[in-house]
């Protein structure tokens, strides 16, 4: 397996909510994409692990990913421990992704910022020869960071206007997380599906507006962007 892009996140649904449109757009361009959920999301308030696995598989299919898997890190306890880093490094060696998308390194949920650190260190370790791992040493070429929720200063925005409706369908696959059962309907749901839907719409419109399109997804890279043709730079200035 040789992936062009691998998105790594703490829980199933994190990728759909942050970079699902971009993954779909790249798959439509013929790139091989994948999603690695560090945990199976078993601590979610709703839905059994089996339900969540089914939802994740369906959402991945809608986003046309070539591969989706998990390394079984315990949910709500994502830590950049040696054991998890080695497990991730082993997957990186097998999947050989050119580009890796990680969660932004600041977040409200500890699993999210730990996923960022674990993701980076797993990618680094995958390139070290002397580790007890199978396969050839390998490191991704590029690491990008994504988020929809935090005040991240993005390096660039991807136009996902043509992918937005499909990304929305993929997000709605996670019905167990956002649709309360009948018995729970009178309770306050942390993020009900309609609320989530309008929030995601607002965020994608906000980032789209920044580059003059309808919907966008923001990314950050730690390196400076190299430009060779300043005549063909996109996004109108005046
Ligand atoms: Zn999450």
PDB file of C-alpha atoms and ligand atoms in Angstrom:
ATOM      1  CA  UNK A   1       0.000   0.000   0.000  1.00  0.00           C
ATOM      2  CA  UNK A   2       1.277   3.457  -0.875  1.00  0.00           C
ATOM      3  CA  UNK A   3      -1.044   6.266   0.138  1.00  0.00           C
ATOM      4  CA  UNK A   4      -0.822   9.813  -1.170  1.00  0.00           C
ATOM      5  CA  UNK A   5      -2.590  11.249   1.870  1.00  0.00           C
ATOM      6  CA  UNK A   6      -3.325   9.846   5.323  1.00  0.00           C
ATOM      7  CA  UNK A   7      -5.438  11.773   7.832  1.00  0.00           C
ATOM      8  CA  UNK A   8      -4.781  10.752  11.450  1.00  0.00           C
ATOM      9  CA  UNK A   9      -7.163  11.731  14.259  1.00  0.00           C
ATOM     10  CA  UNK A  10      -8.258  10.659  17.742  1.00  0.00           C
ATOM     11  CA  UNK A  11     -11.857   9.591  17.123  1.00  0.00           C
ATOM     12  CA  UNK A  12     -13.927   8.357  14.198  1.00  0.00           C
ATOM     13  CA  UNK A  13     -15.739  11.502  12.888  1.00  0.00           C
ATOM     14  CA  UNK A  14     -12.844  13.915  13.688  1.00  0.00           C
ATOM     15  CA  UNK A  15     -11.514  13.633  10.134  1.00  0.00           C
ATOM     16  CA  UNK A  16     -14.944  14.094   8.527  1.00  0.00           C
ATOM     17  CA  UNK A  17     -15.466  17.260  10.589  1.00  0.00           C
ATOM     18  CA  UNK A  18     -12.080  18.829   9.882  1.00  0.00           C
ATOM     19  CA  UNK A  19     -10.713  17.737   6.505  1.00  0.00           C
ATOM     20  CA  UNK A  20     -13.316  15.422   4.936  1.00  0.00           C
ATOM     21  CA  UNK A  21     -13.911  17.748   1.982  1.00  0.00           C
ATOM     22  CA  UNK A  22     -10.212  17.909   1.174  1.00  0.00           C
ATOM     23  CA  UNK A  23      -9.782  14.121   1.395  1.00  0.00           C
ATOM     24  CA  UNK A  24     -12.707  13.663  -1.002  1.00  0.00           C
ATOM     25  CA  UNK A  25     -11.365  16.313  -3.373  1.00  0.00           C
ATOM     26  CA  UNK A  26      -7.980  14.581  -3.485  1.00  0.00           C
ATOM     27  CA  UNK A  27      -9.633  11.171  -4.069  1.00  0.00           C
ATOM     28  CA  UNK A  28     -11.576  12.735  -6.956  1.00  0.00           C
ATOM     29  CA  UNK A  29      -8.234  13.878  -8.379  1.00  0.00           C
ATOM     30  CA  UNK A  30      -7.036  10.277  -8.377  1.00  0.00           C
ATOM     31  CA  UNK A  31      -4.966  10.319  -5.199  1.00  0.00           C
ATOM     32  CA  UNK A  32      -5.046   7.378  -2.816  1.00  0.00           C
ATOM     33  CA  UNK A  33      -6.366   8.597   0.534  1.00  0.00           C
ATOM     34  CA  UNK A  34      -6.724   7.010   3.958  1.00  0.00           C
ATOM     35  CA  UNK A  35      -8.002   7.654   7.475  1.00  0.00           C
ATOM     36  CA  UNK A  36      -6.378   6.351  10.657  1.00  0.00           C
ATOM     37  CA  UNK A  37      -8.610   6.678  13.725  1.00  0.00           C
ATOM     38  CA  UNK A  38      -6.280   6.284  16.727  1.00  0.00           C
ATOM     39  CA  UNK A  39      -9.177   5.105  18.919  1.00  0.00           C
ATOM     40  CA  UNK A  40     -12.413   3.341  18.101  1.00  0.00           C
ATOM     41  CA  UNK A  41     -14.296   6.116  19.912  1.00  0.00           C
ATOM     42  CA  UNK A  42     -15.586   3.714  22.561  1.00  0.00           C
ATOM     43  CA  UNK A  43     -15.976   6.433  25.221  1.00  0.00           C
ATOM     44  CA  UNK A  44     -18.482   8.390  23.142  1.00  0.00           C
ATOM     45  CA  UNK A  45     -21.568   9.242  25.163  1.00  0.00           C
ATOM     46  CA  UNK A  46     -23.709   7.427  22.621  1.00  0.00           C
ATOM     47  CA  UNK A  47     -23.398   4.465  20.317  1.00  0.00           C
ATOM     48  CA  UNK A  48     -21.605   1.164  20.900  1.00  0.00           C
ATOM     49  CA  UNK A  49     -18.125   0.578  19.378  1.00  0.00           C
ATOM     50  CA  UNK A  50     -19.816  -1.681  16.787  1.00  0.00           C
ATOM     51  CA  UNK A  51     -22.196   1.108  15.747  1.00  0.00           C
ATOM     52  CA  UNK A  52     -19.344   3.593  15.551  1.00  0.00           C
ATOM     53  CA  UNK A  53     -17.266   1.196  13.437  1.00  0.00           C
ATOM     54  CA  UNK A  54     -20.151   0.794  11.001  1.00  0.00           C
ATOM     55  CA  UNK A  55     -20.690   4.556  10.861  1.00  0.00           C
ATOM     56  CA  UNK A  56     -16.969   5.148  10.242  1.00  0.00           C
ATOM     57  CA  UNK A  57     -16.872   2.566   7.451  1.00  0.00           C
ATOM     58  CA  UNK A  58     -19.902   4.137   5.758  1.00  0.00           C
ATOM     59  CA  UNK A  59     -18.497   7.668   6.077  1.00  0.00           C
ATOM     60  CA  UNK A  60     -15.134   6.528   4.686  1.00  0.00           C
ATOM     61  CA  UNK A  61     -16.875   4.997   1.689  1.00  0.00           C
ATOM     62  CA  UNK A  62     -18.727   8.251   1.001  1.00  0.00           C
ATOM     63  CA  UNK A  63     -15.380  10.121   1.143  1.00  0.00           C
ATOM     64  CA  UNK A  64     -13.910   7.478  -1.214  1.00  0.00           C
ATOM     65  CA  UNK A  65     -10.958   6.593   1.015  1.00  0.00           C
ATOM     66  CA  UNK A  66      -8.818   3.639  -0.080  1.00  0.00           C
ATOM     67  CA  UNK A  67      -8.004   2.626   3.483  1.00  0.00           C
ATOM     68  CA  UNK A  68      -9.450   3.164   6.949  1.00  0.00           C
ATOM     69  CA  UNK A  69      -8.174   1.598  10.151  1.00  0.00           C
ATOM     70  CA  UNK A  70      -7.452   2.085  13.847  1.00  0.00           C
ATOM     71  CA  UNK A  71      -4.511   1.224  16.101  1.00  0.00           C
ATOM     72  CA  UNK A  72      -6.785   0.641  19.098  1.00  0.00           C
ATOM     73  CA  UNK A  73      -5.545   3.391  21.435  1.00  0.00           C
ATOM     74  CA  UNK A  74      -7.969   3.574  24.396  1.00  0.00           C
ATOM     75  CA  UNK A  75     -10.491   6.371  23.868  1.00  0.00           C
ATOM     76  CA  UNK A  76     -10.162   9.349  26.294  1.00  0.00           C
ATOM     77  CA  UNK A  77      -6.608   8.189  27.027  1.00  0.00           C
ATOM     78  CA  UNK A  78      -4.701   9.138  23.871  1.00  0.00           C
ATOM     79  CA  UNK A  79      -1.088   9.602  24.992  1.00  0.00           C
ATOM     80  CA  UNK A  80       2.152   9.868  23.038  1.00  0.00           C
ATOM     81  CA  UNK A  81       3.419   6.750  24.857  1.00  0.00           C
ATOM     82  CA  UNK A  82       6.223   4.614  23.408  1.00  0.00           C
ATOM     83  CA  UNK A  83       3.796   1.738  22.776  1.00  0.00           C
ATOM     84  CA  UNK A  84       1.347   3.878  20.772  1.00  0.00           C
ATOM     85  CA  UNK A  85       4.130   5.687  18.900  1.00  0.00           C
ATOM     86  CA  UNK A  86       5.610   2.366  17.781  1.00  0.00           C
ATOM     87  CA  UNK A  87       2.179   1.035  16.748  1.00  0.00           C
ATOM     88  CA  UNK A  88       1.603   4.178  14.688  1.00  0.00           C
ATOM     89  CA  UNK A  89       5.120   4.089  13.219  1.00  0.00           C
ATOM     90  CA  UNK A  90       4.451   0.506  12.079  1.00  0.00           C
ATOM     91  CA  UNK A  91       1.282   1.640  10.251  1.00  0.00           C
ATOM     92  CA  UNK A  92       3.156   4.561   8.665  1.00  0.00           C
ATOM     93  CA  UNK A  93       5.783   2.149   7.336  1.00  0.00           C
ATOM     94  CA  UNK A  94       3.055  -0.031   5.850  1.00  0.00           C
ATOM     95  CA  UNK A  95       0.906   2.761   4.381  1.00  0.00           C
ATOM     96  CA  UNK A  96       3.831   4.987   3.255  1.00  0.00           C
ATOM     97  CA  UNK A  97       1.771   8.203   2.981  1.00  0.00           C
ATOM     98  CA  UNK A  98       3.367  11.121   1.125  1.00  0.00           C
ATOM     99  CA  UNK A  99       1.291  13.654   3.093  1.00  0.00           C
ATOM    100  CA  UNK A 100      -0.090  13.256   6.610  1.00  0.00           C
ATOM    101  CA  UNK A 101      -2.867  15.428   8.046  1.00  0.00           C
ATOM    102  CA  UNK A 102      -2.825  15.752  11.857  1.00  0.00           C
ATOM    103  CA  UNK A 103      -5.094  17.618  14.276  1.00  0.00           C
ATOM    104  CA  UNK A 104      -3.917  21.100  15.288  1.00  0.00           C
ATOM    105  CA  UNK A 105      -1.730  20.911  18.422  1.00  0.00           C
ATOM    106  CA  UNK A 106      -4.005  23.053  20.591  1.00  0.00           C
ATOM    107  CA  UNK A 107      -7.485  21.818  21.479  1.00  0.00           C
ATOM    108  CA  UNK A 108     -10.087  21.651  24.221  1.00  0.00           C
ATOM    109  CA  UNK A 109     -10.204  17.833  24.239  1.00  0.00           C
ATOM    110  CA  UNK A 110      -6.924  16.293  25.514  1.00  0.00           C
ATOM    111  CA  UNK A 111      -7.293  13.412  23.028  1.00  0.00           C
ATOM    112  CA  UNK A 112      -7.090  15.921  20.170  1.00  0.00           C
ATOM    113  CA  UNK A 113      -3.855  17.655  21.195  1.00  0.00           C
ATOM    114  CA  UNK A 114      -2.317  14.354  22.255  1.00  0.00           C
ATOM    115  CA  UNK A 115      -3.288  12.901  18.862  1.00  0.00           C
ATOM    116  CA  UNK A 116      -1.323  15.715  17.233  1.00  0.00           C
ATOM    117  CA  UNK A 117       1.803  14.907  19.250  1.00  0.00           C
ATOM    118  CA  UNK A 118       1.421  11.132  18.909  1.00  0.00           C
ATOM    119  CA  UNK A 119       0.887  11.579  15.155  1.00  0.00           C
ATOM    120  CA  UNK A 120       4.012  13.680  14.695  1.00  0.00           C
ATOM    121  CA  UNK A 121       6.219  11.410  16.794  1.00  0.00           C
ATOM    122  CA  UNK A 122       4.865   8.251  15.155  1.00  0.00           C
ATOM    123  CA  UNK A 123       5.770   9.703  11.733  1.00  0.00           C
ATOM    124  CA  UNK A 124       9.236  10.595  13.010  1.00  0.00           C
ATOM    125  CA  UNK A 125       9.926   7.181  14.558  1.00  0.00           C
ATOM    126  CA  UNK A 126       8.806   5.426  11.361  1.00  0.00           C
ATOM    127  CA  UNK A 127      11.995   6.758   9.755  1.00  0.00           C
ATOM    128  CA  UNK A 128      14.420   5.456  12.387  1.00  0.00           C
ATOM    129  CA  UNK A 129      16.302   2.321  11.367  1.00  0.00           C
ATOM    130  CA  UNK A 130      17.125   0.843  14.770  1.00  0.00           C
ATOM    131  CA  UNK A 131      13.581   0.414  16.074  1.00  0.00           C
ATOM    132  CA  UNK A 132      11.890  -2.957  16.689  1.00  0.00           C
ATOM    133  CA  UNK A 133       9.609  -2.488  13.674  1.00  0.00           C
ATOM    134  CA  UNK A 134       8.992  -4.453  10.493  1.00  0.00           C
ATOM    135  CA  UNK A 135       9.495  -3.006   7.040  1.00  0.00           C
ATOM    136  CA  UNK A 136      11.692  -0.305   5.577  1.00  0.00           C
ATOM    137  CA  UNK A 137      12.205   2.990   7.435  1.00  0.00           C
ATOM    138  CA  UNK A 138       9.901   5.646   5.984  1.00  0.00           C
ATOM    139  CA  UNK A 139       8.849   9.213   6.768  1.00  0.00           C
ATOM    140  CA  UNK A 140       6.047  11.214   5.167  1.00  0.00           C
ATOM    141  CA  UNK A 141       7.236  14.182   3.084  1.00  0.00           C
ATOM    142  CA  UNK A 142       4.669  16.675   4.363  1.00  0.00           C
ATOM    143  CA  UNK A 143       2.715  17.151   7.575  1.00  0.00           C
ATOM    144  CA  UNK A 144      -0.342  19.397   7.575  1.00  0.00           C
ATOM    145  CA  UNK A 145      -2.491  20.373  10.557  1.00  0.00           C
ATOM    146  CA  UNK A 146      -6.241  20.865  10.440  1.00  0.00           C
ATOM    147  CA  UNK A 147      -9.002  22.004  12.733  1.00  0.00           C
ATOM    148  CA  UNK A 148     -12.453  23.418  12.429  1.00  0.00           C
ATOM    149  CA  UNK A 149     -12.982  24.567  15.960  1.00  0.00           C
ATOM    150  CA  UNK A 150      -9.924  26.279  17.397  1.00  0.00           C
ATOM    151  CA  UNK A 151      -8.500  29.698  16.659  1.00  0.00           C
ATOM    152  CA  UNK A 152      -5.794  28.345  14.396  1.00  0.00           C
ATOM    153  CA  UNK A 153      -4.048  30.771  12.016  1.00  0.00           C
ATOM    154  CA  UNK A 154      -4.192  28.764   8.763  1.00  0.00           C
ATOM    155  CA  UNK A 155      -1.437  28.740   6.135  1.00  0.00           C
ATOM    156  CA  UNK A 156      -3.929  28.084   3.337  1.00  0.00           C
ATOM    157  CA  UNK A 157      -7.550  27.145   2.641  1.00  0.00           C
ATOM    158  CA  UNK A 158      -8.768  24.400   0.286  1.00  0.00           C
ATOM    159  CA  UNK A 159     -11.871  25.176  -1.786  1.00  0.00           C
ATOM    160  CA  UNK A 160     -14.354  22.394  -0.954  1.00  0.00           C
ATOM    161  CA  UNK A 161     -17.464  24.008  -2.487  1.00  0.00           C
ATOM    162  CA  UNK A 162     -17.959  21.063  -4.873  1.00  0.00           C
ATOM    163  CA  UNK A 163     -17.370  18.529  -2.067  1.00  0.00           C
ATOM    164  CA  UNK A 164     -19.357  20.184   0.710  1.00  0.00           C
ATOM    165  CA  UNK A 165     -22.660  18.328   0.201  1.00  0.00           C
ATOM    166  CA  UNK A 166     -20.908  14.940   0.179  1.00  0.00           C
ATOM    167  CA  UNK A 167     -18.808  15.851   3.223  1.00  0.00           C
ATOM    168  CA  UNK A 168     -22.060  16.736   4.981  1.00  0.00           C
ATOM    169  CA  UNK A 169     -23.476  13.281   4.140  1.00  0.00           C
ATOM    170  CA  UNK A 170     -20.351  11.667   5.587  1.00  0.00           C
ATOM    171  CA  UNK A 171     -20.695  13.673   8.815  1.00  0.00           C
ATOM    172  CA  UNK A 172     -24.363  12.711   9.101  1.00  0.00           C
ATOM    173  CA  UNK A 173     -23.323   9.017   9.066  1.00  0.00           C
ATOM    174  CA  UNK A 174     -22.374   9.478  12.717  1.00  0.00           C
ATOM    175  CA  UNK A 175     -26.028   9.537  13.708  1.00  0.00           C
ATOM    176  CA  UNK A 176     -25.387   7.740  17.000  1.00  0.00           C
ATOM    177  CA  UNK A 177     -23.256  10.644  18.246  1.00  0.00           C
ATOM    178  CA  UNK A 178     -25.547  13.468  17.412  1.00  0.00           C
ATOM    179  CA  UNK A 179     -29.061  12.036  17.277  1.00  0.00           C
ATOM    180  CA  UNK A 180     -30.416  11.324  20.744  1.00  0.00           C
ATOM    181  CA  UNK A 181     -32.494   8.183  21.258  1.00  0.00           C
ATOM    182  CA  UNK A 182     -36.209   8.800  21.861  1.00  0.00           C
ATOM    183  CA  UNK A 183     -35.782   8.413  25.619  1.00  0.00           C
ATOM    184  CA  UNK A 184     -33.045  11.084  25.648  1.00  0.00           C
ATOM    185  CA  UNK A 185     -34.752  13.645  23.496  1.00  0.00           C
ATOM    186  CA  UNK A 186     -35.849  15.840  26.365  1.00  0.00           C
ATOM    187  CA  UNK A 187     -32.355  16.001  27.829  1.00  0.00           C
ATOM    188  CA  UNK A 188     -29.828  18.512  26.705  1.00  0.00           C
ATOM    189  CA  UNK A 189     -27.667  16.970  23.988  1.00  0.00           C
ATOM    190  CA  UNK A 190     -24.119  18.309  23.944  1.00  0.00           C
ATOM    191  CA  UNK A 191     -24.192  18.915  20.225  1.00  0.00           C
ATOM    192  CA  UNK A 192     -27.414  17.968  18.490  1.00  0.00           C
ATOM    193  CA  UNK A 193     -27.277  17.117  14.817  1.00  0.00           C
ATOM    194  CA  UNK A 194     -29.007  20.282  13.601  1.00  0.00           C
ATOM    195  CA  UNK A 195     -26.752  22.438  15.756  1.00  0.00           C
ATOM    196  CA  UNK A 196     -23.643  20.630  14.519  1.00  0.00           C
ATOM    197  CA  UNK A 197     -24.825  20.887  10.935  1.00  0.00           C
ATOM    198  CA  UNK A 198     -25.334  24.652  11.097  1.00  0.00           C
ATOM    199  CA  UNK A 199     -22.034  25.117  12.949  1.00  0.00           C
ATOM    200  CA  UNK A 200     -20.126  23.155  10.297  1.00  0.00           C
ATOM    201  CA  UNK A 201     -21.890  25.116   7.557  1.00  0.00           C
ATOM    202  CA  UNK A 202     -20.956  28.417   9.188  1.00  0.00           C
ATOM    203  CA  UNK A 203     -17.295  27.435   9.638  1.00  0.00           C
ATOM    204  CA  UNK A 204     -16.874  26.119   6.100  1.00  0.00           C
ATOM    205  CA  UNK A 205     -18.549  29.276   4.746  1.00  0.00           C
ATOM    206  CA  UNK A 206     -16.288  31.456   6.858  1.00  0.00           C
ATOM    207  CA  UNK A 207     -13.124  29.839   5.492  1.00  0.00           C
ATOM    208  CA  UNK A 208     -14.536  29.740   1.975  1.00  0.00           C
ATOM    209  CA  UNK A 209     -15.298  33.446   2.175  1.00  0.00           C
ATOM    210  CA  UNK A 210     -11.653  34.124   3.060  1.00  0.00           C
ATOM    211  CA  UNK A 211     -10.572  32.824  -0.350  1.00  0.00           C
ATOM    212  CA  UNK A 212     -13.606  34.025  -2.321  1.00  0.00           C
ATOM    213  CA  UNK A 213     -15.431  30.681  -2.682  1.00  0.00           C
ATOM    214  CA  UNK A 214     -18.502  29.200  -0.994  1.00  0.00           C
ATOM    215  CA  UNK A 215     -16.953  26.551   1.292  1.00  0.00           C
ATOM    216  CA  UNK A 216     -13.386  26.001   2.501  1.00  0.00           C
ATOM    217  CA  UNK A 217     -11.262  23.925   4.884  1.00  0.00           C
ATOM    218  CA  UNK A 218      -8.257  25.572   6.593  1.00  0.00           C
ATOM    219  CA  UNK A 219      -4.825  23.972   7.057  1.00  0.00           C
ATOM    220  CA  UNK A 220      -1.595  24.971   8.706  1.00  0.00           C
ATOM    221  CA  UNK A 221       1.926  23.892   7.857  1.00  0.00           C
ATOM    222  CA  UNK A 222       4.985  24.729   9.923  1.00  0.00           C
ATOM    223  CA  UNK A 223       7.168  25.308   6.861  1.00  0.00           C
ATOM    224  CA  UNK A 224       7.002  28.383   4.662  1.00  0.00           C
ATOM    225  CA  UNK A 225       5.209  27.950   1.354  1.00  0.00           C
ATOM    226  CA  UNK A 226       7.492  28.003  -1.696  1.00  0.00           C
ATOM    227  CA  UNK A 227       6.125  29.850  -4.734  1.00  0.00           C
ATOM    228  CA  UNK A 228       7.616  29.673  -8.233  1.00  0.00           C
ATOM    229  CA  UNK A 229       5.048  31.598 -10.286  1.00  0.00           C
ATOM    230  CA  UNK A 230       3.824  34.797  -8.644  1.00  0.00           C
ATOM    231  CA  UNK A 231       1.650  35.572 -11.687  1.00  0.00           C
ATOM    232  CA  UNK A 232      -0.569  32.554 -11.099  1.00  0.00           C
ATOM    233  CA  UNK A 233      -1.228  33.082  -7.393  1.00  0.00           C
ATOM    234  CA  UNK A 234      -4.916  32.468  -6.607  1.00  0.00           C
ATOM    235  CA  UNK A 235      -7.297  34.603  -4.448  1.00  0.00           C
ATOM    236  CA  UNK A 236      -8.123  38.119  -5.635  1.00  0.00           C
ATOM    237  CA  UNK A 237      -6.645  41.040  -3.674  1.00  0.00           C
ATOM    238  CA  UNK A 238      -8.893  43.929  -4.799  1.00  0.00           C
TER     239      UNK A 238
HETATM  240 ZN1  LIG B   1     -12.660  13.910  18.516  1.00  0.00          ZN
END
